[in-house]
Structures are given as structure tokens and as C-alpha cells.
XYZ file of N, CA and C in Angstrom:
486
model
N 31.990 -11.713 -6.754
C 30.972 -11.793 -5.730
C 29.847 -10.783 -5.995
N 30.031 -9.563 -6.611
C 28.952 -8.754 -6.514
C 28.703 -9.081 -7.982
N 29.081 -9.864 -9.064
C 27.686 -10.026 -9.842
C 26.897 -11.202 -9.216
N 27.410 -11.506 -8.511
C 26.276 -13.579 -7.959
C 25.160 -12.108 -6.998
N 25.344 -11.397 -6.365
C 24.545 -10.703 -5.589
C 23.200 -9.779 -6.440
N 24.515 -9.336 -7.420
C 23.362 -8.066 -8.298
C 22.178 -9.342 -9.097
N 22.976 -10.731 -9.838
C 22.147 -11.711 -10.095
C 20.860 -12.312 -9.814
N 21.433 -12.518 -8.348
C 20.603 -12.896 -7.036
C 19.184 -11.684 -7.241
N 19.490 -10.523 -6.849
C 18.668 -9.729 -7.447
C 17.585 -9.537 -8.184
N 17.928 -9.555 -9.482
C 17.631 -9.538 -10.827
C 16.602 -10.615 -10.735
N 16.686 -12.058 -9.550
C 16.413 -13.214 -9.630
C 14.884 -12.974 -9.145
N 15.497 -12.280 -7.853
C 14.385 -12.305 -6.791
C 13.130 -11.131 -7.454
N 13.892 -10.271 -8.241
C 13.045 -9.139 -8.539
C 12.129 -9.778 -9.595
N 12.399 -10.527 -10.610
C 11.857 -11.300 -11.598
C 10.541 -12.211 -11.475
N 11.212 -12.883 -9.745
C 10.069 -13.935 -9.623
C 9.069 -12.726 -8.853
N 9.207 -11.670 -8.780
C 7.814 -10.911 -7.702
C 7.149 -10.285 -9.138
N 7.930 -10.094 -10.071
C 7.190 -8.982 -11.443
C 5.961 -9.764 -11.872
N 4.899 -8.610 -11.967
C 3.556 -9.323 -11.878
C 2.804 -10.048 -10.857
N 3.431 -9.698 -9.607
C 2.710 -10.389 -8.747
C 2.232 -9.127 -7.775
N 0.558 -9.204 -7.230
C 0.158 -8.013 -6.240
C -0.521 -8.868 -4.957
N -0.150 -7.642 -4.065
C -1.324 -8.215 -2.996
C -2.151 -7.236 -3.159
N -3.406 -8.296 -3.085
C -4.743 -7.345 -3.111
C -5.211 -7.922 -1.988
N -6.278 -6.324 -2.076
C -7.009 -6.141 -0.374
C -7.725 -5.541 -0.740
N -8.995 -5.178 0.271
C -9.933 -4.606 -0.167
C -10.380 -3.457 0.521
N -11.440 -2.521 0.040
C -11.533 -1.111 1.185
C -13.160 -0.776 0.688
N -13.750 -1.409 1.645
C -15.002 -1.427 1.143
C -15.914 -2.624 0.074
N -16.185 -2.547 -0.634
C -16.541 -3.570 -1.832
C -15.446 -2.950 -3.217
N -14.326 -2.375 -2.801
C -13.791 -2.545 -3.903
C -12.390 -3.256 -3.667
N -11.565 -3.900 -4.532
C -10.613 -4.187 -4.302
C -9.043 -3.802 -5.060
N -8.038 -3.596 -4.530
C -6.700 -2.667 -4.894
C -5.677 -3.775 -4.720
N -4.643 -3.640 -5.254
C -3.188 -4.450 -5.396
C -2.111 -3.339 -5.802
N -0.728 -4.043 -4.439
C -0.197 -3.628 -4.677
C 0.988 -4.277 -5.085
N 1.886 -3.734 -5.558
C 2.953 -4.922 -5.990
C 3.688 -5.081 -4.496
N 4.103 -6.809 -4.670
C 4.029 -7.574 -3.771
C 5.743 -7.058 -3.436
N 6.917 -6.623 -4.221
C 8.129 -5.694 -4.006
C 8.073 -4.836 -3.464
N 7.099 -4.272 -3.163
C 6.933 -3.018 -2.060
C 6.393 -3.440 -0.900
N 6.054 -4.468 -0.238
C 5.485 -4.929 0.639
C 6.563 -5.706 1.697
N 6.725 -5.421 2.634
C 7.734 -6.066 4.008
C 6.946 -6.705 4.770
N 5.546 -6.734 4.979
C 5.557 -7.955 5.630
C 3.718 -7.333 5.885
N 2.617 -8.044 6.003
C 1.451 -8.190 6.508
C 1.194 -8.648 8.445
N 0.717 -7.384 8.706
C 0.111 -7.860 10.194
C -1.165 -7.596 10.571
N -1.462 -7.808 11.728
C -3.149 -7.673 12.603
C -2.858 -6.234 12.597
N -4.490 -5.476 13.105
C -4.611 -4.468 13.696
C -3.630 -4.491 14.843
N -2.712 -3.366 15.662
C -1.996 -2.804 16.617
C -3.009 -1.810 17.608
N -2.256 -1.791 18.394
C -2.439 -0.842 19.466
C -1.648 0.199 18.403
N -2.058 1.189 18.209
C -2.135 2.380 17.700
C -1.699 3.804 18.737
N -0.371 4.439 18.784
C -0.047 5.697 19.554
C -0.303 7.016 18.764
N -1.290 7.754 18.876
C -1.652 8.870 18.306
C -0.546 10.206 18.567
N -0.108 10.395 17.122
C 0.585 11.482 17.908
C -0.399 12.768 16.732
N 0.148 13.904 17.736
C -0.895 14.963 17.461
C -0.272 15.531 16.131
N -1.591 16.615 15.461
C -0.778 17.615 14.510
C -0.564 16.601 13.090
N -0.991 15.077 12.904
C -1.062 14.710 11.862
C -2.363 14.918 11.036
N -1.974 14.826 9.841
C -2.769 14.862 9.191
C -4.241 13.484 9.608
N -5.751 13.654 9.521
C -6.561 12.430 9.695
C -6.206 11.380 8.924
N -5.406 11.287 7.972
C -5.418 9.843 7.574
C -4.678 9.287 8.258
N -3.822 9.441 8.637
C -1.949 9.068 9.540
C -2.590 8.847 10.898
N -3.002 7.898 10.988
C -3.796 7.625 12.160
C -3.187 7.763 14.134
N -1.518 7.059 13.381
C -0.207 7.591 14.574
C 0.937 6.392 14.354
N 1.505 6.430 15.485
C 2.457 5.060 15.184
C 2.184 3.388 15.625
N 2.860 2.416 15.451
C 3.062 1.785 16.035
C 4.162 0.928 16.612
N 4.828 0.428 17.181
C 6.125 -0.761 17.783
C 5.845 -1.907 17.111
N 7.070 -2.001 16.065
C 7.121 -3.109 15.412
C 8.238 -3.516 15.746
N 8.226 -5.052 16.737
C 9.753 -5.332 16.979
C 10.464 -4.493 17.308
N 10.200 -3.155 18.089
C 10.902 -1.929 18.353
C 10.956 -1.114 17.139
N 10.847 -1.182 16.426
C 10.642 -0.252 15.239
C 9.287 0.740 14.917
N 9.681 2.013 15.326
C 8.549 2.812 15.146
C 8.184 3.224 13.690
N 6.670 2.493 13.290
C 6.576 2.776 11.937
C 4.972 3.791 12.362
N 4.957 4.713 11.092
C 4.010 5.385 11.319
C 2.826 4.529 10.160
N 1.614 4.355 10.844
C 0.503 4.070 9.999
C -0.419 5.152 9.696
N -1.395 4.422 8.243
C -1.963 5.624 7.728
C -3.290 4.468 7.212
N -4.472 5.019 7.657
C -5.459 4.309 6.848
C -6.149 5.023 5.675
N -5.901 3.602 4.671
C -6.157 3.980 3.250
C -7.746 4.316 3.041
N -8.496 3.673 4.083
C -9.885 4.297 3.488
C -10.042 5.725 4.117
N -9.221 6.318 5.077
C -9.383 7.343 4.853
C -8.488 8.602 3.829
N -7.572 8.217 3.528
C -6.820 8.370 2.222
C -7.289 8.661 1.068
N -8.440 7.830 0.714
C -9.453 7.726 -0.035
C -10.327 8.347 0.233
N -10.410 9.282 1.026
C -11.843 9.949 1.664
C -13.076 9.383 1.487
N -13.244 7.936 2.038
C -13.934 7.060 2.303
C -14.607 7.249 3.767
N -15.933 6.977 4.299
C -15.684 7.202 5.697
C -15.426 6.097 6.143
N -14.836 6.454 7.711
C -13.966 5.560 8.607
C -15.106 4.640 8.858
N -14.675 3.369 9.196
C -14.729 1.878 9.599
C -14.386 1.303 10.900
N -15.063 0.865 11.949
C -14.308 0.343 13.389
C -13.339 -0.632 12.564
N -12.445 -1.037 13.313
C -11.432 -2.184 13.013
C -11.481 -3.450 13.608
N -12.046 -4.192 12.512
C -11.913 -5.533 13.139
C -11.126 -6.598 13.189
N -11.308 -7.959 13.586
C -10.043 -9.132 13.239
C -9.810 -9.190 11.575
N -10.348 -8.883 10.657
C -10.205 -8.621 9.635
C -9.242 -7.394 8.979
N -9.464 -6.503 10.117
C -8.368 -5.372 9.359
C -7.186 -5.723 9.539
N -6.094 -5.279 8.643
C -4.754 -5.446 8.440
C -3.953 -4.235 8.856
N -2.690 -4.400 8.937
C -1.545 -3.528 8.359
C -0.608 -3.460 7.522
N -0.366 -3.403 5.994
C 0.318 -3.974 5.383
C 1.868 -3.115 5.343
N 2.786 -3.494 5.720
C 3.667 -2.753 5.957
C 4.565 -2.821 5.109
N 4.866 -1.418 3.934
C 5.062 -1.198 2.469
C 6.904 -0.240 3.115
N 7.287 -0.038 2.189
C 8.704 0.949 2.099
C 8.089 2.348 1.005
N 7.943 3.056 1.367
C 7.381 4.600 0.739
C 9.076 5.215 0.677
N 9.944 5.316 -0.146
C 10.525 6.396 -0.359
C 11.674 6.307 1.083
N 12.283 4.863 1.017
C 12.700 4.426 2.270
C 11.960 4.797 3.337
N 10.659 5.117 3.420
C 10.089 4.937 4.958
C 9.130 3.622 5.408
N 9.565 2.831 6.021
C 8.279 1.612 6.204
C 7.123 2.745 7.020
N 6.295 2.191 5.998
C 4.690 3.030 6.655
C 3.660 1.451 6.376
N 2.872 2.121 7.545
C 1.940 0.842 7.812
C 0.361 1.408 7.251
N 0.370 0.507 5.989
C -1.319 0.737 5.890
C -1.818 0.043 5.958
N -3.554 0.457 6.606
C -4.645 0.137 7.303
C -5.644 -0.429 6.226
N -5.423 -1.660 6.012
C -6.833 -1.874 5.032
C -8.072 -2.746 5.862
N -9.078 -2.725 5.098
C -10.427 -3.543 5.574
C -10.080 -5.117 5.977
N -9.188 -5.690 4.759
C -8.840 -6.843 4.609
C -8.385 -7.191 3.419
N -6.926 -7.871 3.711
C -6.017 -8.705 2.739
C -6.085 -10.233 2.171
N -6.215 -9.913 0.517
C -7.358 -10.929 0.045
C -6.072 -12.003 -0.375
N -5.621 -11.789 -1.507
C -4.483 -12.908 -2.159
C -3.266 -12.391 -2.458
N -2.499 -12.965 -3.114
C -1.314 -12.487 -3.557
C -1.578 -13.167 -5.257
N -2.246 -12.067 -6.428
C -2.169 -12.542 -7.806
C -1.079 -11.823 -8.630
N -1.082 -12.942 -9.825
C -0.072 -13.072 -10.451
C -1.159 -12.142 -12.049
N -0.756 -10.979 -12.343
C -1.630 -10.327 -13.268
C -0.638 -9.552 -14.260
N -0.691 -10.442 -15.392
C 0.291 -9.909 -16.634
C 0.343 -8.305 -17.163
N 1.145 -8.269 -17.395
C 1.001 -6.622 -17.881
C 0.044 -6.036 -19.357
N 0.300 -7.886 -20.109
C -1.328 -7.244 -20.820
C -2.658 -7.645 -20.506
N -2.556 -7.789 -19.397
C -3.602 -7.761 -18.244
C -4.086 -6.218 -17.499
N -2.694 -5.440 -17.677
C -2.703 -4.036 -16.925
C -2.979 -3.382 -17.811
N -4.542 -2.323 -18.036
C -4.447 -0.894 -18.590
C -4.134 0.259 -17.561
N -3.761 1.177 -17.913
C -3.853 2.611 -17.438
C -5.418 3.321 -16.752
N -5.003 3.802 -16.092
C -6.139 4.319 -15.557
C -6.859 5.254 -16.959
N -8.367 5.686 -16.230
C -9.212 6.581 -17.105
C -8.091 8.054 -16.885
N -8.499 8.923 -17.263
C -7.496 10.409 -17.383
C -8.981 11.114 -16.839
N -9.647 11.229 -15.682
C -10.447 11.608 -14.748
C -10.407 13.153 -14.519
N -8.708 12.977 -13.552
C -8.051 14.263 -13.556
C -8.424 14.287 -12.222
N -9.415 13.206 -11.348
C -9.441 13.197 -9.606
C -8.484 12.889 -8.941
N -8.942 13.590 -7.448
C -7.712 13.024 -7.034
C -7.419 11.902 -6.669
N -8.745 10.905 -6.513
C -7.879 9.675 -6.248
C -7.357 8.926 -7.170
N -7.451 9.417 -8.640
C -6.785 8.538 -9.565
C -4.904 8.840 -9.242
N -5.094 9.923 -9.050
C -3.057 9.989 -8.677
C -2.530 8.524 -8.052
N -2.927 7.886 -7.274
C -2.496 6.932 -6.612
C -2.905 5.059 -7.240
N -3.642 5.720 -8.717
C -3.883 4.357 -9.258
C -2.915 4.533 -10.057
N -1.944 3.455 -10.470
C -1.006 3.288 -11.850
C -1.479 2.718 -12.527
N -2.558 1.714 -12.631
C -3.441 0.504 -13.836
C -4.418 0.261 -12.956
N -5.472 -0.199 -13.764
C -6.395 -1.468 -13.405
C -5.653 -2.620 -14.264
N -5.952 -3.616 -13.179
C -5.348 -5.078 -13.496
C -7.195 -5.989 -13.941
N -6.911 -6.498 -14.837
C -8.395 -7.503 -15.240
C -7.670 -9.097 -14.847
N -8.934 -9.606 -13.697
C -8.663 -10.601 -13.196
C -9.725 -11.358 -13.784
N -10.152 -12.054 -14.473
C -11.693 -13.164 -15.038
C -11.979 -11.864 -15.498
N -13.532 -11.327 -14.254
C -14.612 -10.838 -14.561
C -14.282 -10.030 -13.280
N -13.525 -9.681 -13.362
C -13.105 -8.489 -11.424
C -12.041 -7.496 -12.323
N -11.732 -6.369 -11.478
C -11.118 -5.517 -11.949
C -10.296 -5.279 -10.334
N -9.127 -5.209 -10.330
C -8.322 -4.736 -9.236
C -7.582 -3.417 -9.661
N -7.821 -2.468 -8.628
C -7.135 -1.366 -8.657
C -5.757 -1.740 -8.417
N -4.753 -1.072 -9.291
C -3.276 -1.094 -8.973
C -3.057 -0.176 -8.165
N -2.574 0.359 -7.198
C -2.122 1.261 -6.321
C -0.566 1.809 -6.766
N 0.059 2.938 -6.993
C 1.569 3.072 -6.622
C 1.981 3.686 -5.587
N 2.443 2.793 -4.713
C 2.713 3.455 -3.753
C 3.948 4.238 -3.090
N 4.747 4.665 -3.766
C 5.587 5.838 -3.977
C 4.463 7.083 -4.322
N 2.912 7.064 -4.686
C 2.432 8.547 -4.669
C 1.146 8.399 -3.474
N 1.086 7.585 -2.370
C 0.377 7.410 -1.447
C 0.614 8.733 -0.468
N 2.202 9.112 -0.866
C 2.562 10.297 -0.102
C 3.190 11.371 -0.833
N 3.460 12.183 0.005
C 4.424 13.583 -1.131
C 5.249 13.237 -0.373
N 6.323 13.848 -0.775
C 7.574 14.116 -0.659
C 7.596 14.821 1.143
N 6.626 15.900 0.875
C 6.737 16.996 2.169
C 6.051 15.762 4.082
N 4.954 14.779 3.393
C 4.493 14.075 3.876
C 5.783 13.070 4.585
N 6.457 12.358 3.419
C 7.078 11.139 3.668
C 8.637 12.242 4.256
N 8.840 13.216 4.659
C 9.548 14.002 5.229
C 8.954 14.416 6.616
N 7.755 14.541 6.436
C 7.409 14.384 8.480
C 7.148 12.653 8.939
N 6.571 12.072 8.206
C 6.780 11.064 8.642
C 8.124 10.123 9.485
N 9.305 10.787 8.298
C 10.528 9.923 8.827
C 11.136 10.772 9.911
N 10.561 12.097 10.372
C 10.827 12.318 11.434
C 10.149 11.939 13.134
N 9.194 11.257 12.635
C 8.766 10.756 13.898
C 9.691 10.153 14.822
């Protein structure tokens, strides 16, 4: 029984490899792999709790589940954006924590080969920490995101204490 499961696995993990959701934050657009992703929703009613950092905007009730959100354009030290029917929450697993991020808007779910993926430039900024590749789509370039470094360690440790 537990190889048909670990199989099963192997199965499910196979058909997501190479596949991202991309979204966008501004006029640029980012993907993330679609295995780290639990599920896409609307903007929430949003509960601010104090003493977070400005990107960590506060929590919200998901199905009773308190997940903390964080918007990526401010992450990006981008400036903030009102939120419209267009903004999302894409709700990812960080380091076993479901955290909800805030994008502009969630575009497709592409399928982008790995010799499709280079490495980022070696910049040495900080927002390159959180790119793992650019993906080449035609004549578009999608940022890869990893999102295991969206947070630290010390971060995704106050978070799961909310």
C-alpha cells in the first residue's frame, strides 16, 4: 500500500513539474510553481494585527482557518495599490505555514520547460533573493519566484504563531 501512495505521488508531483501560476504586480509579471500553491481567492476582509512588519498586511478566516497574508508589492518595495475585484490571494504553504499573498492579479497557469528557465542576473539586490529563474515565454519573460525565501525563518516563526 505505501508504494501505490509514494507512486501516486511521484505521479501527481510529475504532472505539476514545469507548471507556474503567474500573476502580475504592476506591469511586470512572476510565477510561481503551481506545487506550492493551495488554492487562489478574492480580496478578504483583512484583520490587522499590530507590531507586524508593513508587508504582512494581518490575517484572514479561511473556512476557519487563520492564515496570515502578506502583500507582495509591498514585499517588493513597490508602492501600495487600493485593491480591487482584480486583486487576489494566492494561498501558498511557506515552510508548513499557509500564508496568503496579495497580488494585483492572477494571469494563467503555464507550462515553462526548464530549458526555458535561466538563473537570475548575480545583481546582489535584494529583490533578486526571492527570484530562482526567469522563465522565457514567446517574447515575455516571467519572473520565477521561490517561495520558501519570501520569508526567513525568524518571519515564518512569528507568523505561525498567530
Amino acid at each position: 500500500m505505501a508504494e501505490l501512495i509514494s507512486e501516486e505521488n511521484l505521479m501527481e508531483e510529475d504532472t505539476q513539474r514545469g507548471k507556474f501560476l503567474t500573476f502580475s504586480i504592476g506591469n511586470e509579471f512572476y510565477g510561481i510553481e503551481i506545487a506550492n500553491v493551495t488554492e487562489i481567492i478574492g480580496i478578504q476582509p483583512i484583520t490587522e494585527v499590530p507590531e507586524l512588519p508593513n508587508y504582512v498586511k494581518g490575517i484572514i478566516n479561511l473556512r476557519g482557518k487563520i492564515i496570515p497574508v502578506m502583500d507582495v508589492r509591498l514585499r517588493f518595495r513597490k508602492p501600495p495599490r487600493e485593491y480591487t475585484d482584480r486583486t487576489c490571494v494566492i494561498v501558498v504553504d511557506i515552510k508548513d505555514v499557509s500564508v496568503g499573498l496579495i497580488v494585483d492579479s492572477v494571469a494563467e497557469v503555464l507550462s515553462i520547460s526548464e530549458a526555458n528557465i535561466v538563473p537570475p542576473p548575480d545583481l546582489k539586490t535584494v529583490q533578486n533573493r526571492y527570484i530562482k529563474g526567469i522563465g522565457k515565454v514567446g517574447d515575455e519573460v516571467k519572473l520565477l519566484l521561490d517561495c520558501q525565501r519570501l520569508l526567513s525563518e525568524e518571519e515564518v516563526g512569528s507568523l505561525s504563531e498567530i
